PDB file of C-alpha atoms in Angstrom:
ATOM      1  CA  THR A   1     113.874  39.926 150.349  1.00  0.00           C
ATOM      2  CA  GLN A   2     114.292  43.389 147.132  1.00  0.00           C
ATOM      3  CA  LEU A   3     118.427  43.764 146.003  1.00  0.00           C
ATOM      4  CA  LEU A   4     118.344  47.242 145.456  1.00  0.00           C
ATOM      5  CA  GLU A   5     116.103  49.082 147.545  1.00  0.00           C
ATOM      6  CA  GLN A   6     114.970  52.459 145.627  1.00  0.00           C
ATOM      7  CA  SER A   7     114.006  55.856 146.676  1.00  0.00           C
ATOM      8  CA  PRO A   8     111.931  57.111 147.381  1.00  0.00           C
ATOM      9  CA  GLN A   9     109.330  54.991 144.479  1.00  0.00           C
ATOM     10  CA  PHE A  10     107.131  58.432 143.066  1.00  0.00           C
ATOM     11  CA  LEU A  11     108.681  62.068 143.324  1.00  0.00           C
ATOM     12  CA  SER A  12     106.761  64.992 140.990  1.00  0.00           C
ATOM     13  CA  ILE A  13     108.541  68.286 141.184  1.00  0.00           C
ATOM     14  CA  GLN A  14     108.059  71.151 139.681  1.00  0.00           C
ATOM     15  CA  GLU A  15     110.645  72.718 136.078  1.00  0.00           C
ATOM     16  CA  GLY A  16     114.216  73.811 137.402  1.00  0.00           C
ATOM     17  CA  GLU A  17     114.016  72.258 140.643  1.00  0.00           C
ATOM     18  CA  ASN A  18     116.902  69.796 141.685  1.00  0.00           C
ATOM     19  CA  LEU A  19     116.335  66.778 143.003  1.00  0.00           C
ATOM     20  CA  THR A  20     118.097  63.194 144.319  1.00  0.00           C
ATOM     21  CA  VAL A  21     117.391  59.955 144.138  1.00  0.00           C
ATOM     22  CA  TYR A  22     118.285  56.681 146.109  1.00  0.00           C
ATOM     23  CA  CYS A  23     119.177  53.267 145.088  1.00  0.00           C
ATOM     24  CA  ASN A  24     120.464  51.173 148.010  1.00  0.00           C
ATOM     25  CA  SER A  25     120.829  47.579 148.723  1.00  0.00           C
ATOM     26  CA  SER A  26     123.001  45.787 152.069  1.00  0.00           C
ATOM     27  CA  SER A  27     125.330  43.450 149.363  1.00  0.00           C
ATOM     28  CA  VAL A  28     128.530  45.148 147.807  1.00  0.00           C
ATOM     29  CA  PHE A  29     128.970  44.918 144.387  1.00  0.00           C
ATOM     30  CA  SER A  30     131.445  45.034 141.117  1.00  0.00           C
ATOM     31  CA  SER A  31     129.337  47.777 138.946  1.00  0.00           C
ATOM     32  CA  LEU A  32     126.004  49.720 139.537  1.00  0.00           C
ATOM     33  CA  GLN A  33     124.279  50.814 136.133  1.00  0.00           C
ATOM     34  CA  TRP A  34     121.459  53.500 136.220  1.00  0.00           C
ATOM     35  CA  TYR A  35     118.634  53.570 133.087  1.00  0.00           C
ATOM     36  CA  ARG A  36     116.076  55.819 132.434  1.00  0.00           C
ATOM     37  CA  GLN A  37     113.013  54.328 130.902  1.00  0.00           C
ATOM     38  CA  GLU A  38     110.101  56.576 129.114  1.00  0.00           C
ATOM     39  CA  PRO A  39     106.416  55.402 128.983  1.00  0.00           C
ATOM     40  CA  GLY A  40     105.991  52.454 126.043  1.00  0.00           C
ATOM     41  CA  GLU A  41     110.421  52.446 126.104  1.00  0.00           C
ATOM     42  CA  GLY A  42     112.604  49.997 127.044  1.00  0.00           C
ATOM     43  CA  PRO A  43     115.455  51.605 129.648  1.00  0.00           C
ATOM     44  CA  VAL A  44     118.260  52.872 127.848  1.00  0.00           C
ATOM     45  CA  LEU A  45     121.173  53.511 129.622  1.00  0.00           C
ATOM     46  CA  LEU A  46     122.654  56.166 131.581  1.00  0.00           C
ATOM     47  CA  VAL A  47     125.860  55.334 132.931  1.00  0.00           C
ATOM     48  CA  THR A  48     127.559  52.491 133.761  1.00  0.00           C
ATOM     49  CA  VAL A  49     129.776  53.043 137.769  1.00  0.00           C
ATOM     50  CA  VAL A  50     133.044  50.182 139.341  1.00  0.00           C
ATOM     51  CA  THR A  51     135.019  52.205 141.723  1.00  0.00           C
ATOM     52  CA  GLY A  52     133.473  53.042 145.508  1.00  0.00           C
ATOM     53  CA  GLY A  53     133.678  57.057 145.468  1.00  0.00           C
ATOM     54  CA  GLU A  54     132.712  57.144 141.851  1.00  0.00           C
ATOM     55  CA  VAL A  55     131.715  60.404 140.598  1.00  0.00           C
ATOM     56  CA  LYS A  56     130.324  60.595 136.967  1.00  0.00           C
ATOM     57  CA  LYS A  57     128.819  63.692 135.350  1.00  0.00           C
ATOM     58  CA  LEU A  58     126.371  63.938 132.290  1.00  0.00           C
ATOM     59  CA  LYS A  59     125.066  67.050 131.088  1.00  0.00           C
ATOM     60  CA  ARG A  60     122.109  68.556 134.503  1.00  0.00           C
ATOM     61  CA  LEU A  61     122.719  64.412 135.455  1.00  0.00           C
ATOM     62  CA  THR A  62     125.453  63.463 138.505  1.00  0.00           C
ATOM     63  CA  PHE A  63     125.711  60.264 139.016  1.00  0.00           C
ATOM     64  CA  GLN A  64     128.145  58.902 143.276  1.00  0.00           C
ATOM     65  CA  PHE A  65     128.830  55.388 143.360  1.00  0.00           C
ATOM     66  CA  GLY A  66     129.184  55.048 147.163  1.00  0.00           C
ATOM     67  CA  ASP A  67     132.828  54.403 149.038  1.00  0.00           C
ATOM     68  CA  ALA A  68     131.665  50.137 150.317  1.00  0.00           C
ATOM     69  CA  ARG A  69     129.390  50.160 146.745  1.00  0.00           C
ATOM     70  CA  LYS A  70     126.633  49.077 148.203  1.00  0.00           C
ATOM     71  CA  ASP A  71     125.165  52.024 147.100  1.00  0.00           C
ATOM     72  CA  SER A  72     124.263  55.202 144.579  1.00  0.00           C
ATOM     73  CA  SER A  73     122.844  58.599 143.571  1.00  0.00           C
ATOM     74  CA  LEU A  74     121.569  60.781 141.425  1.00  0.00           C
ATOM     75  CA  HIS A  75     121.705  63.628 141.657  1.00  0.00           C
ATOM     76  CA  ILE A  76     119.311  65.991 138.877  1.00  0.00           C
ATOM     77  CA  THR A  77     119.945  69.237 138.601  1.00  0.00           C
ATOM     78  CA  ALA A  78     117.807  71.908 137.283  1.00  0.00           C
ATOM     79  CA  ALA A  79     115.568  69.274 135.915  1.00  0.00           C
ATOM     80  CA  GLN A  80     112.440  69.898 132.338  1.00  0.00           C
ATOM     81  CA  PRO A  81     110.113  67.981 131.680  1.00  0.00           C
ATOM     82  CA  GLY A  82     112.333  65.905 129.451  1.00  0.00           C
ATOM     83  CA  ASP A  83     113.472  64.657 132.507  1.00  0.00           C
ATOM     84  CA  THR A  84     110.714  62.060 133.445  1.00  0.00           C
ATOM     85  CA  GLY A  85     110.251  58.000 133.755  1.00  0.00           C
ATOM     86  CA  LEU A  86     111.136  56.527 135.507  1.00  0.00           C
ATOM     87  CA  TYR A  87     115.045  55.570 136.647  1.00  0.00           C
ATOM     88  CA  LEU A  88     116.260  52.084 137.393  1.00  0.00           C
ATOM     89  CA  CYS A  89     119.221  50.975 138.305  1.00  0.00           C
ATOM     90  CA  ALA A  90     120.725  47.613 138.629  1.00  0.00           C
ATOM     91  CA  VAL A  91     123.900  45.703 139.191  1.00  0.00           C
ATOM     92  CA  ARG A  92     125.525  42.183 138.594  1.00  0.00           C
ATOM     93  CA  GLU A  93     126.531  40.521 141.430  1.00  0.00           C
ATOM     94  CA  ALA A  94     130.200  38.722 141.210  1.00  0.00           C
ATOM     95  CA  GLY A  95     130.668  35.590 138.583  1.00  0.00           C
ATOM     96  CA  SER A  96     126.559  36.368 137.231  1.00  0.00           C
ATOM     97  CA  TYR A  97     126.029  37.251 133.210  1.00  0.00           C
ATOM     98  CA  GLN A  98     122.480  38.225 135.165  1.00  0.00           C
ATOM     99  CA  LEU A  99     121.112  41.751 135.837  1.00  0.00           C
ATOM    100  CA  THR A 100     118.920  42.426 138.330  1.00  0.00           C
ATOM    101  CA  PHE A 101     117.024  46.095 138.324  1.00  0.00           C
ATOM    102  CA  GLY A 102     115.312  47.851 141.529  1.00  0.00           C
ATOM    103  CA  LYS A 103     111.619  49.537 141.214  1.00  0.00           C
ATOM    104  CA  GLY A 104     112.712  52.169 139.930  1.00  0.00           C
ATOM    105  CA  THR A 105     111.611  56.262 140.398  1.00  0.00           C
ATOM    106  CA  LYS A 106     109.271  56.954 138.186  1.00  0.00           C
ATOM    107  CA  LEU A 107     109.484  60.876 138.360  1.00  0.00           C
ATOM    108  CA  SER A 108     107.598  63.714 137.003  1.00  0.00           C
ATOM    109  CA  VAL A 109     108.195  66.811 135.604  1.00  0.00           C
ATOM    110  CA  ILE A 110     106.264  69.522 136.084  1.00  0.00           C
ATOM    111  CA  PRO A 111     106.198  72.622 133.486  1.00  0.00           C
TER     112      PRO A 111
ATOM    113  CA  GLU B   1     122.185  51.132 113.634  1.00  0.00           C
ATOM    114  CA  ALA B   2     118.591  49.316 113.373  1.00  0.00           C
ATOM    115  CA  GLY B   3     117.788  49.041 117.352  1.00  0.00           C
ATOM    116  CA  VAL B   4     116.480  45.604 119.013  1.00  0.00           C
ATOM    117  CA  ALA B   5     112.519  45.566 117.059  1.00  0.00           C
ATOM    118  CA  GLN B   6     109.412  43.504 118.792  1.00  0.00           C
ATOM    119  CA  SER B   7     106.657  42.863 117.684  1.00  0.00           C
ATOM    120  CA  PRO B   8     103.461  43.123 118.208  1.00  0.00           C
ATOM    121  CA  ARG B   9     103.865  45.769 120.243  1.00  0.00           C
ATOM    122  CA  TYR B  10     100.355  45.879 121.704  1.00  0.00           C
ATOM    123  CA  LYS B  11      98.467  41.919 122.158  1.00  0.00           C
ATOM    124  CA  ILE B  12      95.263  41.006 124.763  1.00  0.00           C
ATOM    125  CA  ILE B  13      93.429  37.723 125.088  1.00  0.00           C
ATOM    126  CA  GLU B  14      92.114  35.537 127.517  1.00  0.00           C
ATOM    127  CA  LYS B  15      93.959  33.652 130.310  1.00  0.00           C
ATOM    128  CA  ARG B  16      94.689  29.981 129.158  1.00  0.00           C
ATOM    129  CA  GLN B  17      94.799  31.231 126.103  1.00  0.00           C
ATOM    130  CA  SER B  18      99.150  31.048 124.068  1.00  0.00           C
ATOM    131  CA  VAL B  19     100.375  33.762 123.048  1.00  0.00           C
ATOM    132  CA  ALA B  20     104.137  34.341 121.801  1.00  0.00           C
ATOM    133  CA  PHE B  21     105.734  37.600 120.513  1.00  0.00           C
ATOM    134  CA  TRP B  22     109.494  37.688 118.202  1.00  0.00           C
ATOM    135  CA  CYS B  23     112.100  39.434 118.638  1.00  0.00           C
ATOM    136  CA  ASN B  24     114.574  40.909 116.275  1.00  0.00           C
ATOM    137  CA  PRO B  25     118.569  42.129 118.352  1.00  0.00           C
ATOM    138  CA  ILE B  26     121.043  44.298 116.176  1.00  0.00           C
ATOM    139  CA  SER B  27     123.207  43.290 113.799  1.00  0.00           C
ATOM    140  CA  GLY B  28     126.407  41.388 114.581  1.00  0.00           C
ATOM    141  CA  HIS B  29     124.922  41.254 118.840  1.00  0.00           C
ATOM    142  CA  ALA B  30     125.555  37.623 120.240  1.00  0.00           C
ATOM    143  CA  THR B  31     123.614  37.867 123.344  1.00  0.00           C
ATOM    144  CA  LEU B  32     120.262  37.851 123.463  1.00  0.00           C
ATOM    145  CA  TYR B  33     117.360  38.838 126.657  1.00  0.00           C
ATOM    146  CA  TRP B  34     113.751  38.216 127.069  1.00  0.00           C
ATOM    147  CA  TYR B  35     112.135  40.645 130.418  1.00  0.00           C
ATOM    148  CA  GLN B  36     109.586  40.106 132.021  1.00  0.00           C
ATOM    149  CA  GLN B  37     108.006  43.967 133.939  1.00  0.00           C
ATOM    150  CA  ILE B  38     105.641  44.009 135.650  1.00  0.00           C
ATOM    151  CA  LEU B  39     103.335  47.849 136.109  1.00  0.00           C
ATOM    152  CA  GLY B  40     105.611  49.141 138.783  1.00  0.00           C
ATOM    153  CA  GLN B  41     108.976  46.579 139.363  1.00  0.00           C
ATOM    154  CA  GLY B  42     111.788  46.504 137.694  1.00  0.00           C
ATOM    155  CA  PRO B  43     112.075  44.550 134.583  1.00  0.00           C
ATOM    156  CA  LYS B  44     113.442  40.353 135.354  1.00  0.00           C
ATOM    157  CA  LEU B  45     115.434  38.574 133.091  1.00  0.00           C
ATOM    158  CA  LEU B  46     113.658  35.660 131.764  1.00  0.00           C
ATOM    159  CA  ILE B  47     115.662  33.816 129.400  1.00  0.00           C
ATOM    160  CA  GLN B  48     118.938  35.012 127.937  1.00  0.00           C
ATOM    161  CA  PHE B  49     120.903  33.749 124.876  1.00  0.00           C
ATOM    162  CA  GLN B  50     123.902  33.618 123.545  1.00  0.00           C
ATOM    163  CA  ASN B  51     124.081  32.580 119.662  1.00  0.00           C
ATOM    164  CA  ASN B  52     121.033  29.986 119.717  1.00  0.00           C
ATOM    165  CA  GLY B  53     122.109  28.911 123.297  1.00  0.00           C
ATOM    166  CA  VAL B  54     121.270  29.542 126.355  1.00  0.00           C
ATOM    167  CA  VAL B  55     123.040  31.438 129.246  1.00  0.00           C
ATOM    168  CA  ASP B  56     121.241  31.959 132.254  1.00  0.00           C
ATOM    169  CA  ASP B  57     116.895  30.130 131.782  1.00  0.00           C
ATOM    170  CA  SER B  58     116.652  30.723 135.243  1.00  0.00           C
ATOM    171  CA  GLN B  59     113.826  31.688 135.697  1.00  0.00           C
ATOM    172  CA  LEU B  60     111.951  31.176 133.589  1.00  0.00           C
ATOM    173  CA  PRO B  61     108.478  29.409 134.469  1.00  0.00           C
ATOM    174  CA  LYS B  62     109.204  26.358 131.999  1.00  0.00           C
ATOM    175  CA  ASP B  63     105.452  24.908 133.209  1.00  0.00           C
ATOM    176  CA  ARG B  64     104.477  27.347 130.514  1.00  0.00           C
ATOM    177  CA  PHE B  65     106.989  30.090 128.803  1.00  0.00           C
ATOM    178  CA  SER B  66     109.278  28.335 126.561  1.00  0.00           C
ATOM    179  CA  ALA B  67     111.862  31.023 124.415  1.00  0.00           C
ATOM    180  CA  GLU B  68     113.969  30.249 120.980  1.00  0.00           C
ATOM    181  CA  ARG B  69     116.264  31.542 118.673  1.00  0.00           C
ATOM    182  CA  LEU B  70     117.631  28.977 115.993  1.00  0.00           C
ATOM    183  CA  LYS B  71     119.780  30.717 114.044  1.00  0.00           C
ATOM    184  CA  GLY B  72     121.287  32.547 116.748  1.00  0.00           C
ATOM    185  CA  VAL B  73     119.389  35.845 115.323  1.00  0.00           C
ATOM    186  CA  ASP B  74     115.573  36.662 115.361  1.00  0.00           C
ATOM    187  CA  SER B  75     114.448  35.215 118.779  1.00  0.00           C
ATOM    188  CA  THR B  76     111.310  34.501 119.092  1.00  0.00           C
ATOM    189  CA  LEU B  77     108.627  34.303 123.229  1.00  0.00           C
ATOM    190  CA  LYS B  78     105.935  31.939 124.005  1.00  0.00           C
ATOM    191  CA  ILE B  79     103.363  31.754 126.660  1.00  0.00           C
ATOM    192  CA  GLN B  80     100.457  29.300 127.025  1.00  0.00           C
ATOM    193  CA  PRO B  81      98.788  28.481 128.371  1.00  0.00           C
ATOM    194  CA  ALA B  82      98.403  32.435 129.819  1.00  0.00           C
ATOM    195  CA  LYS B  83      97.567  33.380 133.327  1.00  0.00           C
ATOM    196  CA  LEU B  84      96.197  36.924 134.667  1.00  0.00           C
ATOM    197  CA  GLU B  85      99.170  36.970 136.199  1.00  0.00           C
ATOM    198  CA  ASP B  86     101.600  37.687 133.284  1.00  0.00           C
ATOM    199  CA  SER B  87     100.230  40.640 132.412  1.00  0.00           C
ATOM    200  CA  ALA B  88     103.387  42.593 132.208  1.00  0.00           C
ATOM    201  CA  VAL B  89     105.463  44.328 129.313  1.00  0.00           C
ATOM    202  CA  TYR B  90     108.224  42.452 127.906  1.00  0.00           C
ATOM    203  CA  LEU B  91     110.539  43.658 127.017  1.00  0.00           C
ATOM    204  CA  CYS B  92     113.565  42.132 124.093  1.00  0.00           C
ATOM    205  CA  ALA B  93     117.431  44.013 124.690  1.00  0.00           C
ATOM    206  CA  SER B  94     120.157  42.549 122.727  1.00  0.00           C
ATOM    207  CA  SER B  95     124.542  43.099 124.070  1.00  0.00           C
ATOM    208  CA  ARG B  96     127.528  42.166 122.543  1.00  0.00           C
ATOM    209  CA  PRO B  97     129.469  39.052 124.237  1.00  0.00           C
ATOM    210  CA  GLY B  98     130.758  39.727 127.161  1.00  0.00           C
ATOM    211  CA  GLN B  99     130.261  40.585 131.427  1.00  0.00           C
ATOM    212  CA  GLY B 100     129.128  44.320 131.816  1.00  0.00           C
ATOM    213  CA  VAL B 101     128.706  45.291 128.261  1.00  0.00           C
ATOM    214  CA  GLU B 102     125.528  47.123 127.877  1.00  0.00           C
ATOM    215  CA  GLN B 103     122.303  46.175 126.839  1.00  0.00           C
ATOM    216  CA  PHE B 104     120.431  47.782 124.076  1.00  0.00           C
ATOM    217  CA  PHE B 105     116.345  47.249 124.705  1.00  0.00           C
ATOM    218  CA  GLY B 106     113.826  47.525 122.668  1.00  0.00           C
ATOM    219  CA  PRO B 107     110.605  48.643 123.025  1.00  0.00           C
ATOM    220  CA  GLY B 108     108.471  45.395 124.413  1.00  0.00           C
ATOM    221  CA  THR B 109     105.170  43.713 123.928  1.00  0.00           C
ATOM    222  CA  ARG B 110     102.462  45.022 126.655  1.00  0.00           C
ATOM    223  CA  LEU B 111     100.645  41.676 126.974  1.00  0.00           C
ATOM    224  CA  THR B 112      96.884  42.443 128.843  1.00  0.00           C
ATOM    225  CA  VAL B 113      95.730  39.058 130.115  1.00  0.00           C
ATOM    226  CA  LEU B 114      91.733  38.948 130.566  1.00  0.00           C
TER     227      LEU B 114
END
């Protein structure tokens, strides 16, 4: 059973459009991280959310952690070609050092 | 500050051959991780070191994969013998010790097994 489900798997949009991607699980987590991975590079941490209902903003990116700490969303406003990449969510289960990643959402922003 | 360095960036081998990957973490980072990322998947942790000791290798296929970090700095990951299903990107990451700390990833080594 996949610990984290990310949706959609693929997303192709025009520059300037808004989008939301999701990360869902049936388990409760103490924290959740979002990463962006560009082709040929390793993932880069965007944000860590730890409190149920927490909302964090990073320029045009808005991250929300669900009230029950089982899910999260990432909303991008006015997408730019530079936003193109693989968006991964990752969690660390209680008491574990191990970071578990979802399969990611592959985003393409067309100029 | 220099990032995590990995080499080679690309490697193509035939099945049953051996291959080794090298990682140099960020200076001062005691914790080092090796991940395997198969095409279309997220990274999967293979092994985690704290200095030169293994913290977690529960997902490392120990019949063919081995890793070491002898002096607590650089690390090598070896596959012997390689199988077709080992084709993937092998990512190295490092962090300061502790839970919840940020992991910094290298660019990865893309392995193709023919």
